[in-house]
Amino acid sequence: SRLGPAKLALLDRDESGLYYLNEELHRDDFFDAETFVGDVTHAERISFVFERFQPQLVFHAAAYKHVPMMELQATEAVVNNVFGTLIVARAAGAYGARKFINVSTDKAVNPVNVMGATKRLAEMVVKNLAEEYPQTVYASVRFGNVLGSRGSVVPTFRQQIEAGGPVTVTHSDMIRYFMTIPEAVSLILQAGAMAEGYGTYVLEMGRPVAITELAHKMIEIMGAPNVKIKFVGLRPGEKLKEELFEEGEEREPTAHQMVFRLSSENMSPPGDSDLSELVDTMVFHARGQEAGKSLELLRRAVPNYSAADLPDPQGSRLDYPQGW
């Protein structure tokens, strides 16, 4: 809003979040925003918004991001992260948007969890649509964790410290890349501005941070020396260390020192598989709550998805812990 766009269209299914965002924009004296309550997996609603608004730039950030939760809710991760991206990206091309920027994640690199694999497949979907709609520039931007965002470790640690502890850390060797919300937003806009043809961009995340070190620092800053740190073990789908690009993906510098473009990408499904057909069948099974079948296809589409415990192909992944 501070860059002075002619209009902002804000779409989310979180109506409360949209309301408070609109209030915040008004406090900043920005009144050229329209809010739309909607779901990216509802093609009719997306078409209505695109036809009414005719956006020139589309930034797609709608995704389920919580790694352990999505291990248990695999069908919803497939529908939201893959099918939702397909719906919005296709609408961008069909309605003549100049650019479509897909917000991706470092968890899409060598994915070991459902969340990362669905986001990697979303990148592949975007690349596919770049060929179908050549008049629209498609790009994906990968980066790591955002400090202070909803669901991030910092608000969690803060709540635990305020409650007297313990601060729970999954593993003593856990490290992550972090950037602030303003940094992430600014660099996504930069990558979008410089994209002239299909590309995947990665952001310079700086030095990785040890989560244990972060916990100690927050305890110190908040003046709570008696709060203890408790190690609770890796949760389903978690890595000790995230990566921003894979072997064979070469980074090229761009005009911005913190934005890199991948010159080569490992993006093709195996063999002669038709990606559109794979995605359609995967989503069909996900909507039918057949997580096993859906995840078999996800693994086929993303061959380096290395989840070790795929469920029984005939099962529905209802192996939830007691109490769910």
Short mmCIF file of C-alpha atoms in Angstrom, two decimals:
data_model
loop_
_atom_site.label_atom_id
_atom_site.label_comp_id
_atom_site.label_asym_id
_atom_site.label_seq_id
_atom_site.Cartn_x
_atom_site.Cartn_y
_atom_site.Cartn_z
CA SER A 1 0.00 0.00 0.00
CA ARG A 2 2.91 2.35 0.71
CA LEU A 3 4.12 1.99 -2.89
CA GLY A 4 0.92 3.69 -4.07
CA PRO A 5 -0.94 1.07 -6.14
CA ALA A 6 -4.07 2.22 -7.95
CA LYS A 7 -6.06 -0.49 -6.17
CA LEU A 8 -5.51 -3.49 -3.90
CA ALA A 9 -7.78 -6.53 -3.99
CA LEU A 10 -7.42 -8.63 -0.86
CA LEU A 11 -8.82 -12.16 -0.88
CA ASP A 12 -8.85 -14.51 2.09
CA ARG A 13 -11.21 -16.96 3.74
CA ASP A 14 -10.32 -15.50 7.15
CA GLU A 15 -13.00 -12.82 7.35
CA SER A 16 -11.73 -11.49 10.68
CA GLY A 17 -8.21 -11.17 9.32
CA LEU A 18 -9.53 -9.29 6.29
CA TYR A 19 -11.57 -6.94 8.48
CA TYR A 20 -8.61 -6.02 10.70
CA LEU A 21 -6.31 -5.67 7.69
CA ASN A 22 -8.74 -3.22 6.10
CA GLU A 23 -8.88 -1.26 9.37
CA GLU A 24 -5.08 -1.12 9.44
CA LEU A 25 -4.96 0.18 5.87
CA HIS A 26 -7.45 2.91 6.75
CA ARG A 27 -5.30 3.93 9.72
CA ASP A 28 -2.46 4.34 7.22
CA ASP A 29 -4.76 6.52 5.06
CA PHE A 30 -5.02 3.93 2.27
CA PHE A 31 -8.61 3.61 1.08
CA ASP A 32 -8.13 2.03 -2.37
CA ALA A 33 -8.59 -1.57 -1.23
CA GLU A 34 -11.40 -4.04 -1.84
CA THR A 35 -11.78 -7.08 0.37
CA PHE A 36 -13.19 -10.38 -0.82
CA VAL A 37 -14.00 -13.32 1.43
CA GLY A 38 -13.29 -16.41 -0.61
CA ASP A 39 -11.47 -19.71 -0.93
CA VAL A 40 -8.78 -20.32 -3.56
CA THR A 41 -10.16 -23.81 -4.21
CA HIS A 42 -13.56 -22.41 -5.30
CA ALA A 43 -13.07 -21.68 -8.99
CA GLU A 44 -16.35 -19.76 -9.35
CA ARG A 45 -15.46 -17.29 -6.59
CA ILE A 46 -11.95 -16.78 -7.99
CA SER A 47 -13.37 -16.18 -11.48
CA PHE A 48 -15.86 -13.65 -10.08
CA VAL A 49 -13.08 -11.70 -8.32
CA PHE A 50 -10.75 -11.75 -11.35
CA GLU A 51 -13.53 -10.68 -13.73
CA ARG A 52 -14.60 -7.84 -11.44
CA PHE A 53 -11.14 -6.61 -10.56
CA GLN A 54 -8.96 -7.52 -13.60
CA PRO A 55 -5.71 -7.52 -11.56
CA GLN A 56 -2.41 -6.74 -13.24
CA LEU A 57 -0.23 -8.29 -10.52
CA VAL A 58 -1.24 -11.38 -8.56
CA PHE A 59 0.59 -12.48 -5.40
CA HIS A 60 -0.46 -15.97 -4.32
CA ALA A 61 0.34 -16.71 -0.67
CA ALA A 62 -2.64 -18.91 0.26
CA ALA A 63 -1.29 -22.18 1.65
CA TYR A 64 -1.45 -24.46 4.63
CA LYS A 65 2.01 -24.10 6.18
CA HIS A 66 2.06 -26.00 9.49
CA VAL A 67 4.30 -29.02 8.83
CA PRO A 68 3.23 -31.51 11.58
CA MET A 69 -0.44 -30.57 11.18
CA MET A 70 -0.36 -31.21 7.43
CA GLU A 71 1.18 -34.65 7.99
CA LEU A 72 -2.14 -35.49 9.67
CA GLN A 73 -4.34 -33.51 7.27
CA ALA A 74 -2.72 -34.59 4.01
CA THR A 75 -5.84 -34.41 1.85
CA GLU A 76 -6.44 -30.77 2.80
CA ALA A 77 -2.80 -29.89 2.06
CA VAL A 78 -3.18 -31.36 -1.44
CA VAL A 79 -6.48 -29.59 -2.15
CA ASN A 80 -5.43 -26.20 -0.76
CA ASN A 81 -1.75 -26.00 -1.71
CA VAL A 82 -1.87 -27.70 -5.11
CA PHE A 83 -5.42 -27.29 -6.42
CA GLY A 84 -5.75 -23.78 -4.96
CA THR A 85 -2.56 -22.69 -6.72
CA LEU A 86 -3.80 -24.20 -9.98
CA ILE A 87 -7.14 -22.34 -9.74
CA VAL A 88 -5.60 -18.91 -9.02
CA ALA A 89 -2.68 -19.28 -11.44
CA ARG A 90 -5.02 -20.35 -14.25
CA ALA A 91 -7.34 -17.41 -13.54
CA ALA A 92 -4.35 -15.04 -13.74
CA GLY A 93 -3.60 -16.29 -17.25
CA ALA A 94 -7.22 -16.49 -18.39
CA TYR A 95 -7.97 -12.91 -17.27
CA GLY A 96 -4.77 -11.43 -18.69
CA ALA A 97 -2.78 -10.58 -15.56
CA ARG A 98 0.68 -9.22 -16.35
CA LYS A 99 2.42 -11.24 -13.63
CA PHE A 100 1.62 -14.08 -11.23
CA ILE A 101 3.99 -14.49 -8.27
CA ASN A 102 3.73 -17.75 -6.34
CA VAL A 103 5.01 -17.48 -2.76
CA SER A 104 6.87 -20.73 -2.09
CA THR A 105 9.05 -22.06 0.73
CA ASP A 106 12.43 -23.63 1.48
CA LYS A 107 10.48 -26.73 2.54
CA ALA A 108 9.79 -27.36 -1.16
CA VAL A 109 13.49 -28.25 -1.59
CA ASN A 110 14.17 -31.99 -1.20
CA PRO A 111 10.81 -32.24 0.61
CA VAL A 112 10.37 -34.72 3.45
CA ASN A 113 6.85 -33.69 4.43
CA VAL A 114 3.43 -33.27 2.83
CA MET A 115 3.54 -29.50 3.16
CA GLY A 116 6.88 -29.22 1.33
CA ALA A 117 5.93 -31.72 -1.36
CA THR A 118 2.64 -29.94 -2.11
CA LYS A 119 4.44 -26.60 -2.35
CA ARG A 120 7.03 -28.13 -4.70
CA LEU A 121 4.22 -29.47 -6.85
CA ALA A 122 2.65 -25.99 -6.77
CA GLU A 123 5.90 -24.63 -8.25
CA MET A 124 5.65 -27.25 -11.01
CA VAL A 125 2.02 -26.30 -11.69
CA VAL A 126 3.03 -22.64 -12.04
CA LYS A 127 5.79 -23.54 -14.51
CA ASN A 128 3.30 -25.61 -16.52
CA LEU A 129 0.85 -22.71 -16.75
CA ALA A 130 3.62 -20.35 -17.91
CA GLU A 131 3.67 -22.39 -21.13
CA GLU A 132 -0.13 -22.40 -21.40
CA TYR A 133 -0.47 -18.61 -20.90
CA PRO A 134 2.67 -17.02 -22.42
CA GLN A 135 1.23 -13.49 -22.16
CA THR A 136 1.41 -13.71 -18.35
CA VAL A 137 4.77 -13.79 -16.55
CA TYR A 138 4.78 -16.57 -13.95
CA ALA A 139 7.35 -16.88 -11.18
CA SER A 140 7.85 -18.57 -7.80
CA VAL A 141 9.79 -17.11 -4.87
CA ARG A 142 11.30 -19.42 -2.24
CA PHE A 143 12.39 -18.32 1.22
CA GLY A 144 12.55 -19.55 4.80
CA ASN A 145 10.78 -18.68 8.03
CA VAL A 146 9.36 -15.22 8.73
CA LEU A 147 9.87 -13.89 12.25
CA GLY A 148 6.64 -12.97 13.97
CA SER A 149 4.32 -14.39 11.34
CA ARG A 150 1.31 -16.41 12.46
CA GLY A 151 2.42 -19.89 13.48
CA SER A 152 6.13 -19.01 13.65
CA VAL A 153 8.34 -20.02 16.54
CA VAL A 154 8.81 -16.52 18.02
CA PRO A 155 5.17 -15.96 19.14
CA THR A 156 5.14 -19.53 20.47
CA PHE A 157 8.30 -18.99 22.51
CA ARG A 158 6.95 -15.65 23.78
CA GLN A 159 3.74 -17.28 25.03
CA GLN A 160 5.69 -20.08 26.71
CA ILE A 161 8.04 -17.64 28.45
CA GLU A 162 5.16 -15.46 29.63
CA ALA A 163 3.50 -18.60 31.05
CA GLY A 164 6.64 -19.44 33.02
CA GLY A 165 7.95 -22.10 30.67
CA PRO A 166 9.22 -24.49 29.72
CA VAL A 167 10.21 -23.34 26.24
CA THR A 168 9.88 -26.39 24.01
CA VAL A 169 12.54 -26.99 21.35
CA THR A 170 12.27 -30.07 19.16
CA HIS A 171 16.01 -30.83 18.84
CA SER A 172 19.23 -29.29 20.11
CA ASP A 173 20.70 -29.23 16.56
CA MET A 174 17.66 -27.65 14.87
CA ILE A 175 18.55 -24.63 12.70
CA ARG A 176 16.39 -22.41 10.50
CA TYR A 177 16.69 -19.41 8.20
CA PHE A 178 14.74 -16.33 9.29
CA MET A 179 13.83 -12.91 7.96
CA THR A 180 11.45 -10.23 9.16
CA ILE A 181 8.01 -9.58 7.67
CA PRO A 182 9.07 -6.26 6.01
CA GLU A 183 12.17 -7.93 4.52
CA ALA A 184 10.15 -10.83 3.12
CA VAL A 185 7.46 -8.59 1.62
CA SER A 186 9.99 -6.19 0.11
CA LEU A 187 12.05 -8.96 -1.51
CA ILE A 188 8.98 -10.74 -2.91
CA LEU A 189 7.98 -7.46 -4.55
CA GLN A 190 11.54 -7.02 -5.87
CA ALA A 191 11.59 -10.52 -7.35
CA GLY A 192 8.18 -9.93 -8.92
CA ALA A 193 9.32 -6.63 -10.41
CA MET A 194 12.41 -8.14 -12.05
CA ALA A 195 10.67 -11.26 -13.43
CA GLU A 196 10.44 -10.97 -17.22
CA GLY A 197 9.76 -14.62 -18.00
CA TYR A 198 9.13 -17.79 -16.04
CA GLY A 199 11.60 -18.28 -13.19
CA THR A 200 12.07 -19.52 -9.66
CA TYR A 201 13.74 -17.02 -7.34
CA VAL A 202 15.35 -17.62 -3.96
CA LEU A 203 15.91 -14.96 -1.32
CA GLU A 204 19.18 -14.51 0.54
CA MET A 205 18.29 -15.59 4.06
CA GLY A 206 21.61 -14.79 5.74
CA ARG A 207 23.11 -16.90 8.52
CA PRO A 208 21.00 -19.83 9.73
CA VAL A 209 19.88 -19.50 13.35
CA ALA A 210 20.11 -22.29 15.93
CA ILE A 211 16.64 -22.62 17.49
CA THR A 212 18.16 -23.35 20.90
CA GLU A 213 20.19 -20.14 20.63
CA LEU A 214 17.02 -18.23 19.69
CA ALA A 215 15.21 -19.66 22.73
CA HIS A 216 18.07 -18.67 25.08
CA LYS A 217 18.17 -15.15 23.57
CA MET A 218 14.41 -14.64 23.97
CA ILE A 219 14.50 -15.84 27.59
CA GLU A 220 17.30 -13.35 28.23
CA ILE A 221 15.59 -10.44 26.45
CA MET A 222 12.30 -11.06 28.25
CA GLY A 223 14.08 -11.12 31.62
CA ALA A 224 12.99 -14.63 32.61
CA PRO A 225 16.20 -16.39 33.70
CA ASN A 226 14.31 -19.14 35.57
CA VAL A 227 12.51 -20.37 32.46
CA LYS A 228 13.89 -23.72 31.30
CA ILE A 229 14.27 -25.17 27.81
CA LYS A 230 12.80 -28.61 27.19
CA PHE A 231 13.76 -30.77 24.19
CA VAL A 232 10.72 -32.69 22.96
CA GLY A 233 11.96 -34.47 19.82
CA LEU A 234 11.37 -33.91 16.12
CA ARG A 235 7.74 -33.74 15.10
CA PRO A 236 6.33 -35.58 12.05
CA GLY A 237 7.81 -34.26 8.80
CA GLU A 238 10.47 -32.00 10.35
CA LYS A 239 14.05 -31.60 9.12
CA LEU A 240 16.97 -30.48 11.27
CA LYS A 241 18.07 -28.08 8.51
CA GLU A 242 16.23 -26.51 5.59
CA GLU A 243 17.74 -25.78 2.15
CA LEU A 244 16.95 -23.11 -0.43
CA PHE A 245 18.00 -24.96 -3.58
CA GLU A 246 18.88 -28.49 -4.65
CA GLU A 247 21.87 -30.12 -6.25
CA GLY A 248 21.66 -29.26 -9.94
CA GLU A 249 19.84 -25.98 -9.31
CA GLU A 250 22.32 -23.21 -10.05
CA ARG A 251 21.83 -19.75 -8.52
CA GLU A 252 22.40 -16.69 -10.71
CA PRO A 253 22.72 -13.15 -9.30
CA THR A 254 20.11 -10.55 -10.21
CA ALA A 255 20.02 -6.77 -10.01
CA HIS A 256 19.24 -7.10 -6.29
CA GLN A 257 21.96 -8.54 -4.05
CA MET A 258 19.45 -10.48 -1.92
CA VAL A 259 17.49 -12.05 -4.79
CA PHE A 260 18.82 -14.94 -6.90
CA ARG A 261 17.32 -16.72 -9.89
CA LEU A 262 17.68 -20.44 -10.46
CA SER A 263 19.22 -21.01 -13.90
CA SER A 264 18.28 -24.69 -13.91
CA GLU A 265 15.53 -26.46 -12.05
CA ASN A 266 14.61 -30.05 -11.24
CA MET A 267 10.97 -29.55 -12.13
CA SER A 268 9.81 -32.36 -14.42
CA PRO A 269 7.56 -35.23 -13.31
CA PRO A 270 9.10 -38.66 -13.99
CA GLY A 271 8.80 -40.34 -17.36
CA ASP A 272 6.08 -39.16 -19.69
CA SER A 273 3.63 -38.34 -16.90
CA ASP A 274 1.17 -35.62 -17.77
CA LEU A 275 1.27 -33.20 -14.84
CA SER A 276 -2.27 -31.90 -15.33
CA GLU A 277 -3.70 -35.41 -15.36
CA LEU A 278 -1.65 -36.36 -12.29
CA VAL A 279 -2.88 -33.31 -10.38
CA ASP A 280 -6.52 -33.85 -11.37
CA THR A 281 -6.44 -37.47 -10.20
CA MET A 282 -4.58 -36.56 -7.00
CA VAL A 283 -7.13 -33.87 -6.12
CA PHE A 284 -10.01 -36.24 -6.94
CA HIS A 285 -8.68 -38.75 -4.40
CA ALA A 286 -7.93 -36.00 -1.85
CA ARG A 287 -11.49 -34.67 -2.09
CA GLY A 288 -12.70 -38.23 -1.56
CA GLN A 289 -10.58 -38.42 1.63
CA GLU A 290 -8.39 -41.13 0.10
CA ALA A 291 -5.12 -39.83 1.48
CA GLY A 292 -3.15 -42.97 0.66
CA LYS A 293 -3.98 -42.83 -3.06
CA SER A 294 -3.49 -39.08 -3.17
CA LEU A 295 -0.06 -39.29 -1.52
CA GLU A 296 1.05 -42.09 -3.84
CA LEU A 297 0.44 -39.70 -6.74
CA LEU A 298 2.14 -36.84 -4.90
CA ARG A 299 5.25 -38.98 -4.54
CA ARG A 300 5.08 -39.85 -8.24
CA ALA A 301 4.77 -36.18 -9.22
CA VAL A 302 7.58 -35.06 -6.88
CA PRO A 303 10.12 -37.89 -7.19
CA ASN A 304 12.52 -36.49 -4.56
CA TYR A 305 9.75 -36.39 -1.93
CA SER A 306 11.37 -38.69 0.61
CA ALA A 307 8.63 -39.29 3.18
CA ALA A 308 9.51 -42.59 4.81
CA ASP A 309 6.10 -43.56 6.15
CA LEU A 310 3.56 -43.30 3.36
CA PRO A 311 0.29 -44.85 4.52
CA ASP A 312 -1.23 -48.00 3.08
CA PRO A 313 -2.29 -47.10 -0.51
CA GLN A 314 -5.76 -48.45 0.31
CA GLY A 315 -5.98 -46.51 3.55
CA SER A 316 -7.39 -43.09 4.30
CA ARG A 317 -4.63 -41.92 6.67
CA LEU A 318 -6.94 -41.82 9.64
CA ASP A 319 -4.11 -43.04 11.90
CA TYR A 320 -4.44 -39.96 14.12
CA PRO A 321 -3.09 -39.92 17.68
CA GLN A 322 -5.62 -40.68 20.41
CA GLY A 323 -7.74 -37.62 21.14
CA TRP A 324 -7.82 -36.20 17.58
#
